[in-house]
PDB file of C-alpha atoms in Angstrom:
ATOM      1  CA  UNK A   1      12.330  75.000  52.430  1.00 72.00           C
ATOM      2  CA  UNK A   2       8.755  74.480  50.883  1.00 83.00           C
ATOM      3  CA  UNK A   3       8.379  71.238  48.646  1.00 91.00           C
ATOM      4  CA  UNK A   4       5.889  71.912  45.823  1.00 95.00           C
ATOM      5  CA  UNK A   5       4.229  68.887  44.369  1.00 96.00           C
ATOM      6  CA  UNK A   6       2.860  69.387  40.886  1.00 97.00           C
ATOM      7  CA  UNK A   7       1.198  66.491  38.556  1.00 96.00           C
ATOM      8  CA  UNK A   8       0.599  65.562  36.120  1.00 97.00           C
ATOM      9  CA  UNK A   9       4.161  65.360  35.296  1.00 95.00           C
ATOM     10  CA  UNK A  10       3.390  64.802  31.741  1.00 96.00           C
ATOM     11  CA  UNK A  11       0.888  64.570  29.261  1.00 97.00           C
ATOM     12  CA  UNK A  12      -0.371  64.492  25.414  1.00 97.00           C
ATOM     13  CA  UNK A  13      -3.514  65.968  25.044  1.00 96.00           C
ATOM     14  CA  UNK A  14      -6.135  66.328  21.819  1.00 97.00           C
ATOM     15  CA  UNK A  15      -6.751  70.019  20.469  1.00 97.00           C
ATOM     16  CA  UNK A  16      -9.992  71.354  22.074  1.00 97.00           C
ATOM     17  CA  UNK A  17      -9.592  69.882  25.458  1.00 97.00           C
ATOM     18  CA  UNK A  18      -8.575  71.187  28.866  1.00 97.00           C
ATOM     19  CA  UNK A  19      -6.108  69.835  31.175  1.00 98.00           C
ATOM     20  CA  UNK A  20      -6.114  71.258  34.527  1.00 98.00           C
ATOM     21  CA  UNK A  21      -2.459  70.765  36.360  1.00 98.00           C
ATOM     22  CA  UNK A  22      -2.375  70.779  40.747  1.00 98.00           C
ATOM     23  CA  UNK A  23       0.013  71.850  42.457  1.00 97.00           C
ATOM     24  CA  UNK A  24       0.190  71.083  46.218  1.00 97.00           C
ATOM     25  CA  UNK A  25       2.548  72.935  48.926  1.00 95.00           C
ATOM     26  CA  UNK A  26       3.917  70.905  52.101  1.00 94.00           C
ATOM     27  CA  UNK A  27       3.885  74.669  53.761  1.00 91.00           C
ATOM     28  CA  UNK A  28       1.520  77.135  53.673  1.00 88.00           C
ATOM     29  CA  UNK A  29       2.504  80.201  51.068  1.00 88.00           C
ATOM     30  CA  UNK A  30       1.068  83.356  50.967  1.00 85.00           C
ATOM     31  CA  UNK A  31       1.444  83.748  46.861  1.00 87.00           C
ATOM     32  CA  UNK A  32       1.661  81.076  44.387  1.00 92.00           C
ATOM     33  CA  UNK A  33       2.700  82.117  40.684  1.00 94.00           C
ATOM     34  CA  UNK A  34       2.121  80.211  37.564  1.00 96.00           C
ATOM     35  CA  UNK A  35       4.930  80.152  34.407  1.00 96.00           C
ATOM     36  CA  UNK A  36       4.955  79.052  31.482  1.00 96.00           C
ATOM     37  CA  UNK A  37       8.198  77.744  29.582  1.00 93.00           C
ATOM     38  CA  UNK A  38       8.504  77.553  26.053  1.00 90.00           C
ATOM     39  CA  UNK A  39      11.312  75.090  24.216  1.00 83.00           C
ATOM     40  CA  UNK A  40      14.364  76.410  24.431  1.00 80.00           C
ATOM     41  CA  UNK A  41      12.751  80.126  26.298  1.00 86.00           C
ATOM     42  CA  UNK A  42      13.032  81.375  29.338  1.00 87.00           C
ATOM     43  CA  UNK A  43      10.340  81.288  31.792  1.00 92.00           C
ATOM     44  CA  UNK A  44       7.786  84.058  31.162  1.00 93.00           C
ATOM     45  CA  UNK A  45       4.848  84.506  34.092  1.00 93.00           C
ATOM     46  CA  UNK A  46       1.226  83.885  33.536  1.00 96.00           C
ATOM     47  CA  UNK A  47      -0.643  84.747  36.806  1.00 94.00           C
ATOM     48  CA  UNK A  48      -0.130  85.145  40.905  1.00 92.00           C
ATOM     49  CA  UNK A  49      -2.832  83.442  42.833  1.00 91.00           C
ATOM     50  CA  UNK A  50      -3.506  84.935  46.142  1.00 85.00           C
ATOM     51  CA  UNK A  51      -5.452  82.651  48.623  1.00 80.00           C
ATOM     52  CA  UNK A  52      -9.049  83.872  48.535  1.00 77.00           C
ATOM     53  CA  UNK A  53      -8.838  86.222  45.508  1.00 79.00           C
ATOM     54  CA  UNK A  54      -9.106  86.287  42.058  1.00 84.00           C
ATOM     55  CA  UNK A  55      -5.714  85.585  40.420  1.00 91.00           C
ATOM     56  CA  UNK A  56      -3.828  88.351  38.902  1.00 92.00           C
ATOM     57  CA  UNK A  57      -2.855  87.798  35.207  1.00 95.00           C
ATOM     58  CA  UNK A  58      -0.076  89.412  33.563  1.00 93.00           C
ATOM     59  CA  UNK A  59      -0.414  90.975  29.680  1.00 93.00           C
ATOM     60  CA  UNK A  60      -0.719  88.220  26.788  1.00 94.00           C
ATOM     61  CA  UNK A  61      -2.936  85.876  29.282  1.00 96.00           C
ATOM     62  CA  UNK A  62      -6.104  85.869  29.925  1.00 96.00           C
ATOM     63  CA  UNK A  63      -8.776  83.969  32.675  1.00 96.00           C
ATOM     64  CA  UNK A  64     -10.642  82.495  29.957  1.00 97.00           C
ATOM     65  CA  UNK A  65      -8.125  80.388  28.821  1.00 97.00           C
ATOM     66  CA  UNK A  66      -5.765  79.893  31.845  1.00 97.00           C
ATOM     67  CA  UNK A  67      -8.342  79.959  34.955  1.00 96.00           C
ATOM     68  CA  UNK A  68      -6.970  79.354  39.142  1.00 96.00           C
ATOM     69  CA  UNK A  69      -7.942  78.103  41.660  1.00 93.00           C
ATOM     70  CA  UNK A  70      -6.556  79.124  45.157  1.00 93.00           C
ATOM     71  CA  UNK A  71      -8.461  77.420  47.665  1.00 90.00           C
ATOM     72  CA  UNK A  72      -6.290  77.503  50.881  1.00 91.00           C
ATOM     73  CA  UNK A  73      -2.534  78.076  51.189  1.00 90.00           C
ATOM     74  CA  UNK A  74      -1.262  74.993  50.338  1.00 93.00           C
ATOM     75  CA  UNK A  75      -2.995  74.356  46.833  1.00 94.00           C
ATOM     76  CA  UNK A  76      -3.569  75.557  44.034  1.00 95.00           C
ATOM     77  CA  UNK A  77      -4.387  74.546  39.896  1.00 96.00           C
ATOM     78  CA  UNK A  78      -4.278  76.136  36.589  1.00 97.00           C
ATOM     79  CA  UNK A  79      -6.711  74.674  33.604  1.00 98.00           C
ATOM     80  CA  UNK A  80      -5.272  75.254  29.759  1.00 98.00           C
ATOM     81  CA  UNK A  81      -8.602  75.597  28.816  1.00 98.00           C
ATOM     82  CA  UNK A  82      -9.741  74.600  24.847  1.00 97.00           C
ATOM     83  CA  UNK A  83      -5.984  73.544  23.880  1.00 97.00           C
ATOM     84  CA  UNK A  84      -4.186  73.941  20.586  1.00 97.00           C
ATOM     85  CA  UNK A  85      -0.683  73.097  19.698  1.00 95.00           C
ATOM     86  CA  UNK A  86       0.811  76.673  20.577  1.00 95.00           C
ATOM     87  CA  UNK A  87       0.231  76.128  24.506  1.00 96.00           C
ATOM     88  CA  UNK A  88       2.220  72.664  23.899  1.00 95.00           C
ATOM     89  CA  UNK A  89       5.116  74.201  27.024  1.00 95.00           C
ATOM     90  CA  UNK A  90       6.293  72.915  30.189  1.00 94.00           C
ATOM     91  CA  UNK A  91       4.018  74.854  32.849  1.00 97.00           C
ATOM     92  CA  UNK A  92       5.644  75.598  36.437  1.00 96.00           C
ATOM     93  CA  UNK A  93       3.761  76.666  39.457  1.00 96.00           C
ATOM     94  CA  UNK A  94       5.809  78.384  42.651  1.00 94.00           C
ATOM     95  CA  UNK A  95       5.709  79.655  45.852  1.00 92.00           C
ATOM     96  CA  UNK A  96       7.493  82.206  48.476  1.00 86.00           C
ATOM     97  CA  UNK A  97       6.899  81.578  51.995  1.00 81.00           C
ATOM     98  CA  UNK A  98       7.193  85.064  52.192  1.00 79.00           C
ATOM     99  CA  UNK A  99       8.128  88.843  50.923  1.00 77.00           C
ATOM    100  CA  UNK A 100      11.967  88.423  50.460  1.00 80.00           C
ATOM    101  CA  UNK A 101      11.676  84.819  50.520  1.00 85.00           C
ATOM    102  CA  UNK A 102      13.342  82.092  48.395  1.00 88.00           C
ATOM    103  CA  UNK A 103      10.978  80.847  45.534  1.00 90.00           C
ATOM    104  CA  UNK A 104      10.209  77.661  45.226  1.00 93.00           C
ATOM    105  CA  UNK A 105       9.077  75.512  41.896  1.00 95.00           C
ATOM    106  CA  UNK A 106       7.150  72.043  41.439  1.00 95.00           C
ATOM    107  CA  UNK A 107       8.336  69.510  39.105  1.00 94.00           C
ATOM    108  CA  UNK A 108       6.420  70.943  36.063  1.00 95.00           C
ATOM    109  CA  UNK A 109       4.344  69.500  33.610  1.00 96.00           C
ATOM    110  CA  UNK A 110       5.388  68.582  30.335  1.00 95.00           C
ATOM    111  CA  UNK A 111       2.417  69.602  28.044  1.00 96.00           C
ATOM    112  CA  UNK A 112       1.850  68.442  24.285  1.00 96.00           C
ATOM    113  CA  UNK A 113      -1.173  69.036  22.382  1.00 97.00           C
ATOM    114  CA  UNK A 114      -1.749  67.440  19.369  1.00 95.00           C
TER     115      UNK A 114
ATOM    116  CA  UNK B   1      11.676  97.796  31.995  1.00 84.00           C
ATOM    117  CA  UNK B   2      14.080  95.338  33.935  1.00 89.00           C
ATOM    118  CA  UNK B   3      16.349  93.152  31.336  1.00 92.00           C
ATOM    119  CA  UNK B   4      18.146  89.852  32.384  1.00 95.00           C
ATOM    120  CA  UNK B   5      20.645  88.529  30.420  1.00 96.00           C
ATOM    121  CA  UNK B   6      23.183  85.492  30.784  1.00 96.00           C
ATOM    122  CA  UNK B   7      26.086  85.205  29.252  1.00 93.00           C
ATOM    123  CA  UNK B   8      27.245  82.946  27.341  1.00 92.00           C
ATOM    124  CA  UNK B   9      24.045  80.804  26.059  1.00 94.00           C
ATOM    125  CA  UNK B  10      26.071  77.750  26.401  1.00 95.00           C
ATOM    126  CA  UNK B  11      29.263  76.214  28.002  1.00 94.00           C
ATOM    127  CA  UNK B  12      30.908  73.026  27.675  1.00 96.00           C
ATOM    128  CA  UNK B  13      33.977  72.426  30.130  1.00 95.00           C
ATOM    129  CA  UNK B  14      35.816  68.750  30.997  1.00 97.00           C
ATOM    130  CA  UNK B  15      35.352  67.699  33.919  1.00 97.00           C
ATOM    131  CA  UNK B  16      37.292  69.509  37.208  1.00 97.00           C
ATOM    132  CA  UNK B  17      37.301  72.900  35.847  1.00 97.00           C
ATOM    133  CA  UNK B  18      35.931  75.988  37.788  1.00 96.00           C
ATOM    134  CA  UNK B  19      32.056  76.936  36.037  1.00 96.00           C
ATOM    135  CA  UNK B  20      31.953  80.631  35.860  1.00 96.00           C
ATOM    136  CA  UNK B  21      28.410  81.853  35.119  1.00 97.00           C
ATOM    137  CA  UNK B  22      27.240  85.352  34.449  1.00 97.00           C
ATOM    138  CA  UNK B  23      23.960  87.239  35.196  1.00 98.00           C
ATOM    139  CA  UNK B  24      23.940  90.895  34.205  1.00 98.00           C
ATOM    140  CA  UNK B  25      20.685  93.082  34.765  1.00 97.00           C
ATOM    141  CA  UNK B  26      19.524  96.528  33.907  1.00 96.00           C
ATOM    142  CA  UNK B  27      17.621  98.122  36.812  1.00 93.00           C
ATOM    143  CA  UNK B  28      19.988  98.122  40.211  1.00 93.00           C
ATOM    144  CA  UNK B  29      16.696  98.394  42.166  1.00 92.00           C
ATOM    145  CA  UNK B  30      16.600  95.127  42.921  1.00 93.00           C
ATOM    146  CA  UNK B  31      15.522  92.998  46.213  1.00 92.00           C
ATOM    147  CA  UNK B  32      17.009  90.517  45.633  1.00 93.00           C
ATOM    148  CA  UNK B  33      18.408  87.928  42.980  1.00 95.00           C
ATOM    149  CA  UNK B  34      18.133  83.951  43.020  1.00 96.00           C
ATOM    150  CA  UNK B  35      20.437  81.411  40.884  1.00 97.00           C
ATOM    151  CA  UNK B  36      18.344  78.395  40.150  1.00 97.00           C
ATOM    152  CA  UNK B  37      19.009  74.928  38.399  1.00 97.00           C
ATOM    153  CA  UNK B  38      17.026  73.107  35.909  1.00 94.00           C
ATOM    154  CA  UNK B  39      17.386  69.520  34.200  1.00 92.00           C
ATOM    155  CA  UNK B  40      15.877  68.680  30.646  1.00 87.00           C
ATOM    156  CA  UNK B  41      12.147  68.411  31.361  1.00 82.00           C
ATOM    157  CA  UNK B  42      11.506  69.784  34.800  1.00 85.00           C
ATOM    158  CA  UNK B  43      11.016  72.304  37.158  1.00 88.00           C
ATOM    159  CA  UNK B  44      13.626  74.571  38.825  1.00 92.00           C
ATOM    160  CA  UNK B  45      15.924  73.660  42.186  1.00 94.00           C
ATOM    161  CA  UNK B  46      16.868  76.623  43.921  1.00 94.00           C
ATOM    162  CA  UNK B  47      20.496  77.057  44.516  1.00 96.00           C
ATOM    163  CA  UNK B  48      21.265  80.505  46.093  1.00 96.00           C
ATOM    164  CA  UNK B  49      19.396  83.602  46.867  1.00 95.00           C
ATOM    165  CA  UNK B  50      21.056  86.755  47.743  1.00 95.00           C
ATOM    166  CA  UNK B  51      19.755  90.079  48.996  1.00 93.00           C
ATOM    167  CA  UNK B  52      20.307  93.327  47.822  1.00 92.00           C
ATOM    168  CA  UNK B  53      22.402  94.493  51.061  1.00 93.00           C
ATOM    169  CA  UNK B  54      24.682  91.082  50.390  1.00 94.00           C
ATOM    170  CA  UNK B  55      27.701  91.115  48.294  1.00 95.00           C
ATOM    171  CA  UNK B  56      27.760  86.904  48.312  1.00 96.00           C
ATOM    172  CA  UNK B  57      26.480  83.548  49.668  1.00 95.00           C
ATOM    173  CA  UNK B  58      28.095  79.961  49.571  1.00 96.00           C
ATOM    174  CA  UNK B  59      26.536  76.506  49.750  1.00 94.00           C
ATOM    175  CA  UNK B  60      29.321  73.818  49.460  1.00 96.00           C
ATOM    176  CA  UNK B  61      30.777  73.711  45.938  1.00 97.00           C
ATOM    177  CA  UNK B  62      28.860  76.960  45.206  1.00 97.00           C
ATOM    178  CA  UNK B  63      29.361  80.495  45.623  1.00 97.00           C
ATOM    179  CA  UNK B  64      26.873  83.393  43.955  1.00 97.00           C
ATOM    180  CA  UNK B  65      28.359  87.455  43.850  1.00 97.00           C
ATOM    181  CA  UNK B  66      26.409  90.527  43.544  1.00 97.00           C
ATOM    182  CA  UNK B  67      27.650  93.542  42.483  1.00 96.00           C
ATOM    183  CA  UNK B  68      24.207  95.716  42.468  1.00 94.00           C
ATOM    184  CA  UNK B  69      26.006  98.767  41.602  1.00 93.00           C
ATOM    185  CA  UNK B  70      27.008  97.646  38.344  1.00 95.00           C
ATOM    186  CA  UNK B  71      24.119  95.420  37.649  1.00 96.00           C
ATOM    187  CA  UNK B  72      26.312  91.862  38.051  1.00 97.00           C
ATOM    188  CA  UNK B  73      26.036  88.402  39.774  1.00 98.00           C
ATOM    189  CA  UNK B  74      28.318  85.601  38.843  1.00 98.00           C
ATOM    190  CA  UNK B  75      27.592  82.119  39.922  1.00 97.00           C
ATOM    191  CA  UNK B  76      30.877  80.483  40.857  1.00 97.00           C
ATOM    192  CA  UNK B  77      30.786  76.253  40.603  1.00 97.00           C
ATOM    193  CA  UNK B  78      34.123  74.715  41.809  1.00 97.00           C
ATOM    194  CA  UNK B  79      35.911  71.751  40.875  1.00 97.00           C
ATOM    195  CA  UNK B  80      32.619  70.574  38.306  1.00 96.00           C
ATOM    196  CA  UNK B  81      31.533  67.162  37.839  1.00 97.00           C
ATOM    197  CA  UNK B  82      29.129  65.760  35.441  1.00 96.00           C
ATOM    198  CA  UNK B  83      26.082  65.181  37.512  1.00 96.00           C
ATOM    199  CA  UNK B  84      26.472  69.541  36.940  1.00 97.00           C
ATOM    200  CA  UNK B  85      25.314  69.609  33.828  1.00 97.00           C
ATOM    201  CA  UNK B  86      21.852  71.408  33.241  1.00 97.00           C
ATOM    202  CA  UNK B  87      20.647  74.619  32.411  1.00 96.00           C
ATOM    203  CA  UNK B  88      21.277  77.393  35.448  1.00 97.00           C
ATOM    204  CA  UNK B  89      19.050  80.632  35.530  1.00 97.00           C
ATOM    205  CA  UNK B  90      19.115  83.507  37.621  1.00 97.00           C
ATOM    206  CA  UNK B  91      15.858  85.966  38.544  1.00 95.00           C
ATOM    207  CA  UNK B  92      16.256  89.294  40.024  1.00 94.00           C
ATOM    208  CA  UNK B  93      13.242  90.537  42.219  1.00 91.00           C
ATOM    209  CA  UNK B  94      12.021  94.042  42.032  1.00 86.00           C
ATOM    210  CA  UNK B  95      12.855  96.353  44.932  1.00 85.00           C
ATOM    211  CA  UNK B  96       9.038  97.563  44.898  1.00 80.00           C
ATOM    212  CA  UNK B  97       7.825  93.746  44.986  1.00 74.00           C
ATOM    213  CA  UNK B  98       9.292  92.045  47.494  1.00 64.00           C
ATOM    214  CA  UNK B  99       6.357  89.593  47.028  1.00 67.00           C
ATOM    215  CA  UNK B 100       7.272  87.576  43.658  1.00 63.00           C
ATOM    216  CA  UNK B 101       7.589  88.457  39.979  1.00 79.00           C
ATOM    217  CA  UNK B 102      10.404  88.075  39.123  1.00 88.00           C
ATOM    218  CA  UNK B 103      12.031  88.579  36.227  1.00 91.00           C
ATOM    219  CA  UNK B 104      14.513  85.592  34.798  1.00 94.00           C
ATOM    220  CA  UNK B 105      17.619  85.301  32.360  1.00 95.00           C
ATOM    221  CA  UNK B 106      17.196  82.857  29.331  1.00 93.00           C
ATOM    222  CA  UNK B 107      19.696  81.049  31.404  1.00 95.00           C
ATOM    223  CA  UNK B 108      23.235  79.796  30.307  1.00 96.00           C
ATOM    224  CA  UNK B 109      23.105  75.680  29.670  1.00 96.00           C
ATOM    225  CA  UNK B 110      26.358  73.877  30.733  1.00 97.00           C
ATOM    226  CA  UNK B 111      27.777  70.615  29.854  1.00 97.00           C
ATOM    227  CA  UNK B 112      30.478  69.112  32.352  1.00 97.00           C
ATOM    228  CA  UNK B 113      32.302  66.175  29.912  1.00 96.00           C
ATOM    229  CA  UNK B 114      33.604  63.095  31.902  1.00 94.00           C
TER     230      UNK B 114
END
């Protein structure tokens, strides 16, 4: 099984700033997908990042304000670009090994903007 | 569009009892479906994952049914202890994307009392 380490693990940040949040993968994996969790929501998907593509963003997000990188297999990291207190969620990257595969989640990152 | 739902929201039980967890979804073309664990504040620990051709899987204390047919998987916990407690979620995976998105249940949170 994959082990996904994300940081930070927490932070407070000012409105109008960026935080960018890494994720690194002890295996390589073909996709990575970013989520975003919302108090007391489910999880709701922002983008896949393919290694050596542009990332693929689902409806409601936008590369302007949530650009990836996807450098090699085993890395990857999402900016929260020009912050304000709505995108104050927990955001989760992942990984599958492969099609079919289990996926697999980093720690997340506890995000508050003031 | 697929819907995932989890019933009940909540569940406290003492410690000892059986957990019974439910995971109903309304598209049977599914790959496959994945139970998953998460504590206050963090990412998500992958319990089971079962394929569509599988009626169940097991892992120690833990036992996960699918009924694709009728658009069911229960997540069976036996004899529960405290350390239990957390919020479980299950994700079903497309049958035409065997590659990732999937789509999750709200997710059912569950108390074990000492």
């Amino acid at each position: 099984s994959a082990v996904i380490s994300q940081k930070p693990s927490r932070d407070i940040c000012q409105r109008g700033t960026s935080l960018t949040i890494q994720c690194q993968v002890d295996s390589q994996v073909t996709m990575m997908f970013w989520y975003r969790q919302q108090p007391g929501q489910s999880l709701t998907l922002i983008a896949t990042a393919n290694q050596g593509s542009e990332a693929t963003y689902e409806s409601g997000f936008v590369i302007d304000k949530f650009p990836i990188s996807r450098p090699n297999l085993t890395f990857s990291t999402l900016t929260v670009s020009n912050m304000s207190p709505e995108d104050s969620s927990i955001y989760l990257c992942s990984g599958s090994p492969g099609p079919g595969e289990k996926l697999f989640f980093g720690s997340g990152t506890q995000l508050s903007v003031l | 569009k697929q819907e995932v739902t989890q019933i009940p929201a909540a569940l406290s039980v003492p410690e000892g009892e059986n957990l019974v967890l439910n995971c109903s979804f309304t598209d049977s073309a599914i790959y496959n479906l994945q139970w998953f664990r998460q504590d206050p504040g963090k990412g998500l620990t992958s319990l089971l994952l079962i394929q569509s051709s599988q009626r169940e899987q097991t892992s120690g204390r833990l036992n996960a049914s699918l009924d694709k047919s009728s658009g069911r998987s229960t997540l069976y916990i036996a004899a529960s202890q405290p350390g239990d407690s957390a919020t479980y979620l299950c994700a079903v995976r497309p049958e035409t994307d065997s590659w990732g998105k999937f789509q999750f249940g709200a997710g059912t949170q569950v108390v074990v009392t000492p």
